[in-house]
Amino acid sequence: CFCAVEQASNVQHSLLPPGLCTSSYERLYGLCTARSHYYLEVETDFPLLMAQATSFSMPSLETITTVSAVILSSLLGLFYWTTTPSTAPNLPGPCGWPIVGNYFQRGADPAVTYHRWSKIYGPVFRLRLGYKWVVVFNTADAAEELLASSAHAATFQSRPVPYSMGKLFKEASKKTITIGSSPYVVLLYGKRRLSIASVSPASTKSYERLIDRSTQNFVRDLNVPSKIYGVIVPWPIFFSNAACLAIAIFFGTPITVASELFKDIPFPMWRLAQLRNITGRACAYFPFLRLFPVHSAYKEAVVVAKYRNGKLAGLLETCRKQIAVRTTVPCAVVSMLYDHKTEFTEEALTSVSNSMVSSGLVSHMPNTLLWSLGILASYKTIQEKCYQAVLRRQTLVESVDPVQDREDYLMAFVYEAGRYFTTLRLSLARETIGKDCFWKGFYIPAGTTVWCNIHAMYRDVPRFERPEKFVPERYMVGPESVRSIPHFGFGLGRRMCPATILVHKEIYSVFQTILTYYSLDLFDGESDFHAVRGCAVGRSFNQGPKQFRIKLHVRDQAKLDEFLATEI
């Protein structure tokens, strides 16, 4: 700058560029001269500034080493997250973004997105969510071959424990873990033996009186608001009564007690279920998020887990006392404890209790009931066929057999509702253990997370004719009726839920009782009841329908009053 000013003072006017007059040159020279005085003042203080600057010490070797290590680790992590390691499954799959992989490509309903991807990449493909590689099964044939065959079933019998669930088990108790969420441990199959004993066909038949009491309570709770308001919001009624049904079946608890059991719960029960959601917990895929304070929803889930454990432990103790004095009613706990009095610890029994009632307490059972209720209220033809099946059942001595009664339209409706709506669209994750899996030339290493896309499996064209249509008759006539009924929503292989007969019998009984006394109309709200378009939250742990309201029309008031006054 100083040189520029000095040179400017010696410039001859004859050398000025064209268009720059003398006055312009003088003004420019004055401006530069004024600025040069300012910089000269600064220059006089330059030695002092340098002295102050040199008084600061250079970073230590330890600091330089630490910073370098952090930078190097970040670069290595970035490289790992943007490349395919040799330990990743070598299956085809969609190309992801750097660092996040396919996390933001899953759409509003991941199960639907994965179904669409399966038509591009094949029935079994891989994807990357953050640092984790996941394999997704999308067809019934592939899932049965890998999860249920003797060649591969043992490899896929464990479950991963997500970060949030692992923390929950430490803070709340291992009692919180359900059979379905448990990794492969020695105690697991003992728990499964307990649960299987409590839901066998013989045991299920002994619970019919408890089921009848529960369905009577459904009708009672529907009758009151129907009389007062005319229009019913079914959500609170079906969620509370599904919980009562689960508790009554497992513990033999009177309906009046069961209905009051969770009235003082501090937070919604679904807070606990959301920790099992394989599509929504970002910290499971991005470890750096664990450095931030935990979300309030997690803290609430811990409170709910401790609360539920306490309630179930109290019910177990009540059952033990009743067994001692022989005043129990037939229930799941009685079926277990009579055969296994001393085999299992209190922790194991509470864990089994959590497993057996979690479906009714959270969302599987109530959401299935709500989907079914909506489609009955929307389609009069289907409702009338179900009602005629109820009338025919009343002429028979025996109650319905979910396995053998293939000619019962209402039972076919129950099966089709479970297939078409699929409230658990992505099954709980599996994890390969013990050894690597080699399948059709592809490599799935040990420790890989595996998901079953139940939504896609129930739309597998080789297994289901017109899978996009709601057709209960498929289980009565046609190719589906001659095969054993698939229960993909209950899982496959060694981790399949054994309660298929009990659950279908419960749902059948609920609608058998409701249709006996009421006809249904849809008042307002969701009217499509399409499995995808009608879903409220596609990324939820359990998919339920959008809001709707119904109207009930009593078929025979005297008959209804007599039923509600009867003590079952």
Coordinates of C-alpha atoms in Angstrom, one line a residue:
C1 CA 0.0 0.0 0.0
F2 CA 2.8 2.3 0.9
C3 CA 4.6 1.6 -2.4
A4 CA 1.4 2.3 -4.3
V5 CA 1.0 5.7 -2.7
E6 CA 4.7 6.6 -3.4
Q7 CA 4.4 5.7 -7.0
A8 CA 1.2 7.6 -7.3
S9 CA 3.0 10.8 -6.2
N10 CA 5.4 10.5 -9.1
V11 CA 3.0 9.8 -11.9
Q12 CA 3.1 12.3 -14.7
H13 CA -0.1 13.9 -15.8
S14 CA 0.7 12.9 -19.3
L15 CA 0.6 9.3 -18.4
L16 CA -2.9 9.4 -16.9
P17 CA -5.3 6.9 -18.4
P18 CA -7.7 8.3 -20.9
G19 CA -10.8 9.7 -19.2
L20 CA -9.1 10.3 -15.8
C21 CA -8.8 14.1 -15.5
T22 CA -6.4 15.9 -13.3
S23 CA -9.0 16.7 -10.6
S24 CA -10.0 13.1 -10.4
Y25 CA -6.3 12.1 -10.1
E26 CA -5.8 14.6 -7.3
R27 CA -8.8 13.3 -5.4
L28 CA -7.6 9.7 -5.7
Y29 CA -4.1 10.8 -4.6
G30 CA -5.5 12.6 -1.5
L31 CA -7.5 9.6 -0.5
C32 CA -4.6 7.2 -0.8
T33 CA -2.4 9.7 1.1
A34 CA -4.9 9.9 3.9
R35 CA -5.1 6.2 4.2
S36 CA -1.3 5.9 4.2
H37 CA -1.1 8.1 7.3
Y38 CA -3.5 5.7 9.1
Y39 CA -1.4 2.6 8.2
L40 CA 1.8 4.5 9.1
E41 CA 0.3 5.0 12.6
V42 CA -0.4 1.4 12.8
E43 CA 3.1 0.5 11.6
T44 CA 4.6 2.5 14.5
D45 CA 2.8 0.0 16.9
F46 CA 3.8 -3.1 15.0
P47 CA 6.8 -4.1 17.1
L48 CA 4.6 -3.8 20.3
L49 CA 1.9 -6.0 18.6
M50 CA 4.5 -8.6 17.6
A51 CA 5.9 -8.7 21.1
Q52 CA 2.4 -9.3 22.5
A53 CA 1.7 -12.0 19.9
T54 CA 4.9 -13.9 20.7
S55 CA 4.0 -13.9 24.4
F56 CA 1.4 -16.7 23.6
S57 CA 2.7 -20.2 23.9
M58 CA 2.5 -22.6 21.0
P59 CA 0.0 -25.6 21.4
S60 CA 1.5 -28.5 23.2
L61 CA 2.4 -31.7 21.5
E62 CA -0.4 -33.4 23.5
T63 CA -3.0 -31.0 22.2
I64 CA -1.8 -31.4 18.6
T65 CA -1.9 -35.2 19.0
T66 CA -5.4 -35.1 20.4
V67 CA -6.7 -32.8 17.7
S68 CA -5.0 -34.9 15.0
A69 CA -6.6 -38.1 16.5
V70 CA -10.0 -36.6 16.4
I71 CA -9.6 -35.4 12.8
L72 CA -8.3 -38.8 11.8
S73 CA -11.1 -40.7 13.6
S74 CA -13.7 -38.4 11.9
L75 CA -12.1 -39.1 8.5
L76 CA -12.0 -42.8 9.1
G77 CA -15.6 -42.8 10.3
L78 CA -16.6 -40.8 7.2
F79 CA -14.8 -43.2 5.0
Y80 CA -16.5 -46.2 6.7
W81 CA -19.9 -44.7 6.4
T82 CA -19.4 -43.8 2.7
T83 CA -18.0 -47.1 1.6
T84 CA -19.0 -50.8 1.7
P85 CA -16.9 -52.8 4.1
S86 CA -16.0 -56.4 3.3
T87 CA -18.1 -57.5 6.3
A88 CA -21.4 -56.1 4.8
P89 CA -23.9 -58.5 3.3
N90 CA -23.2 -58.8 -0.5
L91 CA -26.9 -58.7 -1.4
P92 CA -28.2 -56.1 -3.9
G93 CA -29.9 -53.0 -2.5
P94 CA -30.6 -49.3 -3.0
C95 CA -27.7 -46.9 -3.1
G96 CA -27.7 -44.7 0.0
W97 CA -26.4 -41.2 0.8
P98 CA -23.1 -40.5 2.5
I99 CA -23.1 -41.1 6.3
V100 CA -26.9 -41.5 6.6
G101 CA -27.3 -44.3 4.1
N102 CA -30.9 -45.0 3.2
Y103 CA -32.3 -43.5 6.4
F104 CA -34.1 -40.6 4.7
Q105 CA -35.1 -42.6 1.7
R106 CA -37.6 -44.9 3.5
G107 CA -40.6 -42.6 3.0
A108 CA -43.6 -42.1 5.3
D109 CA -44.3 -45.9 5.5
P110 CA -41.1 -47.9 5.3
A111 CA -42.8 -51.2 4.8
V112 CA -44.5 -50.0 1.7
T113 CA -41.2 -48.5 0.4
Y114 CA -39.4 -51.8 1.0
H115 CA -42.1 -53.7 -0.8
R116 CA -41.6 -51.4 -3.8
W117 CA -37.8 -51.8 -3.6
S118 CA -38.2 -55.6 -3.6
K119 CA -39.5 -55.4 -7.1
I120 CA -36.3 -53.8 -8.2
Y121 CA -33.6 -55.5 -6.0
G122 CA -35.2 -58.9 -5.4
P123 CA -37.1 -60.6 -2.5
V124 CA -34.1 -60.3 -0.2
F125 CA -32.0 -57.1 -0.3
R126 CA -29.8 -55.0 2.0
L127 CA -29.9 -51.4 3.0
R128 CA -27.8 -49.2 5.3
L129 CA -29.2 -47.0 8.1
G130 CA -26.4 -44.9 9.5
Y131 CA -23.6 -47.3 10.4
K132 CA -25.8 -50.4 10.5
W133 CA -26.5 -52.8 7.6
V134 CA -29.9 -54.4 7.5
V135 CA -31.3 -57.3 5.4
V136 CA -35.0 -57.2 4.5
F137 CA -37.1 -60.3 3.6
N138 CA -40.1 -59.5 1.4
T139 CA -41.5 -62.8 0.2
A140 CA -43.1 -65.7 2.0
D141 CA -40.8 -68.2 0.2
A142 CA -37.6 -66.4 1.2
A143 CA -38.7 -65.9 4.8
E144 CA -39.8 -69.5 5.2
E145 CA -36.6 -70.8 3.7
L146 CA -34.3 -68.7 5.9
L147 CA -36.3 -68.4 9.1
A148 CA -38.2 -71.7 9.3
S149 CA -36.1 -74.3 7.5
S150 CA -33.8 -76.7 9.4
A151 CA -30.8 -75.4 7.3
H152 CA -31.0 -71.8 8.5
A153 CA -33.5 -71.4 11.3
A154 CA -30.9 -71.6 14.1
T155 CA -28.9 -68.8 12.6
F156 CA -31.8 -66.4 12.8
Q157 CA -33.2 -67.2 16.2
S158 CA -31.8 -64.3 18.1
R159 CA -32.9 -60.6 18.3
P160 CA -30.7 -57.5 18.6
V161 CA -31.1 -55.3 21.6
P162 CA -31.3 -51.7 20.4
Y163 CA -29.5 -49.0 22.3
S164 CA -32.6 -47.5 23.9
M165 CA -34.0 -50.9 24.9
G166 CA -30.7 -51.9 26.5
K167 CA -30.7 -48.7 28.6
L168 CA -34.3 -49.4 29.6
F169 CA -33.5 -52.9 30.8
K170 CA -30.7 -51.5 33.0
E171 CA -32.8 -48.7 34.5
A172 CA -36.2 -50.4 34.8
S173 CA -35.4 -54.1 35.2
K174 CA -34.8 -57.2 33.1
K175 CA -38.4 -58.1 34.0
T176 CA -39.4 -55.6 31.3
I177 CA -38.1 -57.6 28.4
T178 CA -40.7 -59.7 26.7
I179 CA -40.2 -63.0 25.0
G180 CA -40.5 -61.4 21.6
S181 CA -37.8 -58.8 22.4
S182 CA -35.3 -61.1 24.1
P183 CA -32.0 -62.1 22.5
Y184 CA -31.1 -65.7 22.4
V185 CA -30.3 -66.8 25.9
V186 CA -30.6 -70.2 27.7
L187 CA -33.6 -68.9 29.7
L188 CA -35.5 -67.9 26.6
Y189 CA -36.8 -71.3 25.7
G190 CA -37.9 -71.9 29.2
K191 CA -40.0 -68.8 29.0
R192 CA -41.4 -69.9 25.6
R193 CA -42.3 -73.3 27.2
L194 CA -44.3 -71.4 29.8
S195 CA -46.1 -69.3 27.3
I196 CA -46.9 -72.2 25.0
A197 CA -48.4 -74.1 27.9
S198 CA -50.7 -71.2 28.6
V199 CA -52.1 -70.8 25.0
S200 CA -52.5 -74.4 23.9
P201 CA -55.8 -75.3 22.3
A202 CA -57.0 -77.1 25.5
S203 CA -56.0 -74.1 27.6
T204 CA -57.6 -71.6 25.3
K205 CA -60.9 -73.5 25.4
S206 CA -60.9 -73.2 29.2
Y207 CA -60.7 -69.4 28.9
E208 CA -64.0 -69.1 27.1
R209 CA -65.9 -67.8 30.2
L210 CA -63.3 -65.1 30.7
I211 CA -63.6 -64.1 27.0
D212 CA -67.4 -64.0 27.3
R213 CA -67.1 -61.7 30.4
S214 CA -64.7 -59.4 28.5
T215 CA -66.9 -59.2 25.4
Q216 CA -69.9 -58.4 27.6
N217 CA -67.9 -55.4 28.9
F218 CA -67.2 -54.3 25.3
V219 CA -70.9 -54.1 24.7
R220 CA -71.6 -52.4 28.0
D221 CA -69.1 -49.7 27.3
L222 CA -70.4 -49.2 23.8
N223 CA -74.0 -49.0 25.0
V224 CA -73.6 -46.1 27.4
P225 CA -72.1 -43.5 25.0
S226 CA -74.4 -44.7 22.2
K227 CA -77.5 -43.9 24.4
I228 CA -76.1 -40.5 25.5
Y229 CA -74.4 -39.2 22.4
G230 CA -75.6 -41.3 19.5
V231 CA -72.2 -41.2 18.0
I232 CA -69.2 -43.1 19.3
V233 CA -65.4 -42.5 19.2
P234 CA -64.3 -46.1 19.5
W235 CA -60.6 -45.6 20.4
P236 CA -60.8 -45.3 24.2
I237 CA -63.4 -48.1 24.4
F238 CA -61.5 -50.6 22.4
F239 CA -58.1 -49.8 23.9
S240 CA -59.3 -50.1 27.5
N241 CA -61.3 -53.2 26.8
A242 CA -58.5 -54.9 24.9
A243 CA -56.3 -54.3 28.0
C244 CA -59.0 -55.8 30.2
L245 CA -59.3 -58.8 28.0
A246 CA -55.5 -59.4 28.1
I247 CA -55.3 -59.1 31.9
A248 CA -58.4 -61.2 32.5
I249 CA -57.2 -64.1 30.2
F250 CA -53.7 -64.1 31.8
F251 CA -54.4 -63.5 35.5
G252 CA -58.1 -64.5 35.8
T253 CA -58.7 -61.0 37.1
P254 CA -62.3 -59.8 37.4
I255 CA -63.3 -57.3 34.7
T256 CA -64.2 -54.7 37.3
V257 CA -60.7 -54.9 38.8
A258 CA -58.9 -55.1 35.4
S259 CA -60.7 -52.0 34.1
E260 CA -59.4 -50.0 37.1
L261 CA -55.9 -51.4 37.1
F262 CA -54.1 -48.9 34.9
K263 CA -56.3 -45.9 35.5
D264 CA -53.5 -44.2 37.5
I265 CA -50.8 -44.8 34.8
P266 CA -48.5 -41.7 34.7
F267 CA -47.9 -41.8 31.0
P268 CA -49.4 -43.6 28.0
M269 CA -48.6 -47.3 27.7
W270 CA -47.5 -46.9 24.1
R271 CA -44.4 -44.9 25.3
L272 CA -42.9 -48.3 26.2
A273 CA -43.8 -49.8 22.8
Q274 CA -42.2 -47.0 20.9
L275 CA -38.7 -48.0 22.2
R276 CA -39.2 -51.3 20.3
N277 CA -39.9 -49.4 17.1
I278 CA -37.3 -50.5 14.5
T279 CA -38.1 -47.5 12.2
G280 CA -38.0 -44.6 14.6
R281 CA -35.1 -44.6 17.0
A282 CA -32.3 -42.7 15.3
C283 CA -29.8 -43.2 18.1
A284 CA -29.7 -46.9 17.2
Y285 CA -28.2 -46.0 13.8
F286 CA -26.2 -42.8 14.6
P287 CA -24.2 -43.3 17.8
F288 CA -23.1 -39.6 18.1
L289 CA -26.8 -38.8 18.9
R290 CA -26.3 -40.7 22.2
L291 CA -24.1 -37.8 23.4
F292 CA -27.1 -35.6 23.6
P293 CA -29.6 -35.6 26.6
V294 CA -32.2 -38.4 26.4
H295 CA -35.6 -37.5 25.1
S296 CA -38.4 -37.0 27.5
A297 CA -40.3 -39.9 25.8
Y298 CA -37.5 -42.3 27.0
K299 CA -37.8 -41.1 30.6
E300 CA -41.5 -41.6 30.4
A301 CA -41.0 -45.1 29.0
V302 CA -38.8 -46.0 32.0
V303 CA -41.5 -44.8 34.4
V304 CA -44.1 -46.8 32.5
A305 CA -41.9 -50.0 32.6
K306 CA -41.4 -49.8 36.3
Y307 CA -45.1 -49.1 36.8
R308 CA -46.2 -52.0 34.7
N309 CA -43.7 -54.4 36.3
G310 CA -45.1 -53.4 39.7
K311 CA -48.7 -54.0 38.7
L312 CA -48.0 -57.4 37.1
A313 CA -46.0 -58.5 40.0
G314 CA -48.9 -57.7 42.3
L315 CA -51.3 -59.7 40.1
L316 CA -48.9 -62.7 40.1
E317 CA -48.8 -62.7 43.9
T318 CA -52.6 -62.6 44.0
C319 CA -52.7 -65.6 41.7
R320 CA -50.3 -67.5 43.9
K321 CA -52.4 -66.9 47.0
Q322 CA -55.5 -68.1 45.1
I323 CA -53.8 -71.2 43.9
A324 CA -52.7 -71.9 47.5
V325 CA -56.3 -71.9 48.7
R326 CA -57.7 -73.3 45.4
T327 CA -60.0 -70.3 44.6
T328 CA -58.5 -69.6 41.1
V329 CA -60.4 -69.5 37.9
P330 CA -58.9 -71.1 34.7
C331 CA -56.4 -68.6 33.3
A332 CA -52.9 -68.5 31.8
V333 CA -51.0 -68.1 35.1
V334 CA -52.8 -71.2 36.5
S335 CA -51.9 -73.2 33.4
M336 CA -48.2 -72.2 33.8
L337 CA -47.8 -72.5 37.6
Y338 CA -49.4 -75.9 38.0
D339 CA -46.9 -77.4 35.6
H340 CA -43.8 -75.3 36.5
K341 CA -44.2 -74.3 40.2
T342 CA -40.5 -74.0 41.0
E343 CA -38.7 -74.0 37.7
F344 CA -38.6 -70.2 37.1
T345 CA -37.7 -67.1 39.1
E346 CA -39.9 -64.2 39.8
E347 CA -38.1 -62.2 37.1
A348 CA -38.8 -64.9 34.5
L349 CA -42.5 -65.1 35.4
T350 CA -42.9 -61.3 35.3
S351 CA -41.2 -61.3 32.0
V352 CA -43.6 -63.9 30.6
S353 CA -46.5 -61.8 32.1
N354 CA -45.2 -58.8 30.2
S355 CA -45.1 -60.8 27.0
M356 CA -48.6 -62.2 27.3
V357 CA -50.4 -59.0 28.1
S358 CA -48.3 -56.5 26.0
S359 CA -50.3 -57.1 22.8
G360 CA -53.6 -56.0 24.5
L361 CA -52.0 -53.3 26.6
V362 CA -50.2 -51.6 23.8
S363 CA -51.7 -51.7 20.3
H364 CA -51.7 -55.0 18.4
M365 CA -55.1 -56.2 19.5
P366 CA -56.9 -52.9 19.7
N367 CA -55.6 -51.7 16.3
T368 CA -56.7 -54.9 14.7
L369 CA -60.1 -54.5 16.3
L370 CA -60.4 -50.9 15.1
W371 CA -59.4 -51.7 11.5
S372 CA -62.0 -54.5 11.5
L373 CA -64.7 -52.3 13.1
G374 CA -64.1 -49.6 10.5
I375 CA -64.5 -52.0 7.5
L376 CA -67.6 -53.6 9.0
A377 CA -69.2 -50.1 9.4
S378 CA -68.2 -49.1 5.9
Y379 CA -69.2 -52.1 3.9
K380 CA -72.7 -53.3 4.6
T381 CA -72.4 -56.4 2.5
I382 CA -69.5 -57.7 4.5
Q383 CA -71.3 -56.7 7.8
E384 CA -74.4 -58.7 6.7
K385 CA -72.4 -61.8 5.8
C386 CA -70.7 -61.7 9.2
Y387 CA -74.0 -61.3 11.0
Q388 CA -75.5 -64.3 9.1
A389 CA -72.4 -66.3 10.2
V390 CA -73.2 -65.2 13.8
L391 CA -76.8 -66.4 13.5
R392 CA -75.6 -69.8 12.2
R393 CA -73.1 -70.1 15.0
Q394 CA -75.9 -69.7 17.5
T395 CA -77.6 -72.8 16.2
L396 CA -74.5 -74.9 16.9
V397 CA -73.5 -76.3 20.3
E398 CA -69.8 -76.0 20.0
S399 CA -67.9 -72.7 20.0
V400 CA -65.9 -71.7 17.0
D401 CA -62.6 -73.6 16.2
P402 CA -60.2 -71.1 14.6
V403 CA -58.4 -73.9 12.8
Q404 CA -61.1 -76.3 11.7
D405 CA -64.1 -74.0 11.0
R406 CA -63.2 -73.0 7.4
E407 CA -66.9 -72.4 6.4
D408 CA -67.5 -69.7 9.1
Y409 CA -67.5 -66.3 7.3
L410 CA -66.8 -64.3 10.4
M411 CA -63.7 -66.3 11.2
A412 CA -62.6 -65.8 7.5
F413 CA -63.2 -62.1 8.1
V414 CA -60.9 -62.2 11.2
Y415 CA -58.2 -63.9 9.2
E416 CA -58.5 -61.5 6.3
A417 CA -58.4 -58.4 8.6
G418 CA -55.1 -59.7 10.1
R419 CA -53.7 -60.3 6.6
Y420 CA -54.9 -57.1 4.9
F421 CA -54.2 -54.6 7.6
T422 CA -51.1 -56.1 9.2
T423 CA -50.8 -53.9 12.3
L424 CA -47.1 -54.9 12.7
R425 CA -45.9 -54.4 9.2
L426 CA -42.2 -54.8 9.9
S427 CA -41.7 -57.7 12.4
L428 CA -39.4 -57.3 15.4
A429 CA -35.8 -57.5 14.2
R430 CA -33.8 -60.8 14.0
E431 CA -30.1 -61.1 14.3
T432 CA -27.8 -63.7 12.8
I433 CA -25.8 -65.5 15.5
G434 CA -23.3 -68.3 15.7
K435 CA -22.1 -68.3 12.0
D436 CA -22.4 -66.6 8.7
C437 CA -25.3 -67.5 6.4
F438 CA -24.7 -68.4 2.8
W439 CA -27.9 -68.4 0.7
K440 CA -28.2 -68.7 -3.1
G441 CA -24.7 -67.4 -3.5
F442 CA -25.2 -64.4 -1.2
Y443 CA -23.4 -63.8 2.1
I444 CA -25.1 -62.6 5.3
P445 CA -22.5 -62.3 8.1
A446 CA -23.0 -63.1 11.7
G447 CA -24.4 -60.2 13.7
T448 CA -26.5 -58.8 10.8
T449 CA -29.9 -57.3 11.6
V450 CA -32.8 -58.9 9.7
W451 CA -36.3 -57.6 9.2
C452 CA -39.3 -59.4 7.8
N453 CA -41.6 -57.2 5.8
I454 CA -44.9 -58.7 6.8
H455 CA -46.8 -56.2 4.7
A456 CA -45.0 -57.4 1.6
M457 CA -45.3 -61.1 2.5
Y458 CA -49.1 -60.8 2.8
R459 CA -49.1 -59.3 -0.7
D460 CA -47.1 -62.1 -2.2
V461 CA -48.9 -62.9 -5.4
P462 CA -47.8 -66.6 -5.5
R463 CA -49.4 -67.1 -2.1
F464 CA -52.5 -64.8 -2.3
E465 CA -54.8 -64.2 -5.2
R466 CA -55.7 -60.5 -5.6
P467 CA -53.7 -59.6 -2.5
E468 CA -54.6 -55.9 -2.7
K469 CA -58.3 -56.7 -2.2
F470 CA -60.1 -57.4 1.0
V471 CA -61.6 -60.8 0.3
P472 CA -62.6 -62.9 3.4
E473 CA -63.8 -65.7 1.0
R474 CA -60.2 -66.5 0.1
Y475 CA -60.0 -68.6 3.3
M476 CA -63.2 -70.5 2.5
V477 CA -62.8 -71.3 -1.2
G478 CA -60.0 -71.1 -3.7
P479 CA -56.3 -71.9 -3.5
E480 CA -55.7 -70.3 -0.1
S481 CA -58.4 -72.4 1.6
V482 CA -56.7 -75.7 0.8
R483 CA -53.4 -74.6 2.5
S484 CA -52.6 -74.2 6.1
I485 CA -53.5 -70.6 7.0
P486 CA -50.3 -68.5 7.2
H487 CA -49.8 -66.3 10.2
F488 CA -46.9 -64.1 9.1
G489 CA -48.1 -61.4 11.5
F490 CA -47.2 -63.7 14.4
G491 CA -43.7 -64.4 13.0
L492 CA -42.0 -67.4 11.5
G493 CA -39.7 -70.1 12.7
R494 CA -38.4 -70.5 16.2
R495 CA -39.5 -67.0 17.3
M496 CA -43.0 -67.3 16.2
C497 CA -45.7 -66.1 18.7
P498 CA -47.6 -69.2 19.8
A499 CA -50.9 -67.4 20.6
T500 CA -52.4 -67.5 17.2
I501 CA -55.5 -69.6 18.2
L502 CA -56.1 -67.5 21.3
V503 CA -55.9 -64.2 19.5
H504 CA -58.2 -65.2 16.6
K505 CA -60.7 -66.6 19.1
E506 CA -60.7 -63.4 21.1
I507 CA -61.2 -61.2 18.0
Y508 CA -63.9 -63.5 16.7
S509 CA -65.8 -63.4 20.1
V510 CA -65.6 -59.6 20.3
F511 CA -67.3 -59.1 16.9
Q512 CA -69.7 -62.1 17.4
T513 CA -71.0 -60.3 20.5
I514 CA -71.2 -56.8 19.0
L515 CA -72.9 -58.0 15.9
T516 CA -75.4 -60.0 17.9
Y517 CA -76.9 -56.9 19.4
Y518 CA -76.0 -54.0 17.0
S519 CA -75.7 -53.1 13.4
L520 CA -73.0 -50.5 12.6
D521 CA -72.8 -47.4 10.5
L522 CA -69.9 -45.2 9.8
F523 CA -70.7 -41.6 10.9
D524 CA -67.7 -39.6 9.8
G525 CA -63.9 -39.6 9.5
E526 CA -61.9 -42.1 7.6
S527 CA -64.0 -44.0 5.0
D528 CA -61.5 -45.6 2.7
F529 CA -60.0 -48.2 5.1
H530 CA -57.2 -48.9 2.6
A531 CA -54.3 -50.7 4.3
V532 CA -51.9 -47.9 3.2
R533 CA -53.9 -44.8 2.5
G534 CA -56.0 -45.3 5.6
C535 CA -53.1 -45.8 8.0
A536 CA -52.7 -43.0 10.6
V537 CA -48.9 -43.1 11.1
G538 CA -46.8 -45.4 8.8
R539 CA -43.7 -45.1 10.9
S540 CA -45.4 -46.1 14.1
F541 CA -44.4 -49.3 15.9
N542 CA -47.9 -50.5 15.3
Q543 CA -50.1 -49.3 12.5
G544 CA -53.7 -48.2 13.2
P545 CA -56.4 -46.6 11.1
K546 CA -57.1 -42.9 10.9
Q547 CA -59.8 -41.5 13.2
F548 CA -63.4 -42.3 12.5
R549 CA -66.7 -42.3 14.4
I550 CA -69.5 -44.9 14.3
K551 CA -73.2 -45.1 15.1
L552 CA -74.8 -48.2 16.6
H553 CA -78.4 -49.4 16.0
V554 CA -79.8 -51.8 18.5
R555 CA -81.3 -54.9 16.9
D556 CA -83.5 -56.0 19.8
Q557 CA -83.5 -53.7 22.9
A558 CA -85.1 -56.3 25.2
K559 CA -82.5 -58.9 24.2
L560 CA -79.7 -56.4 24.8
D561 CA -81.0 -55.4 28.2
E562 CA -81.2 -59.0 29.3
F563 CA -77.7 -59.7 28.1
L564 CA -76.2 -56.7 30.0
A565 CA -78.1 -57.8 33.2
T566 CA -76.8 -61.3 33.0
E567 CA -73.9 -62.3 35.2
I568 CA -71.5 -64.4 33.2

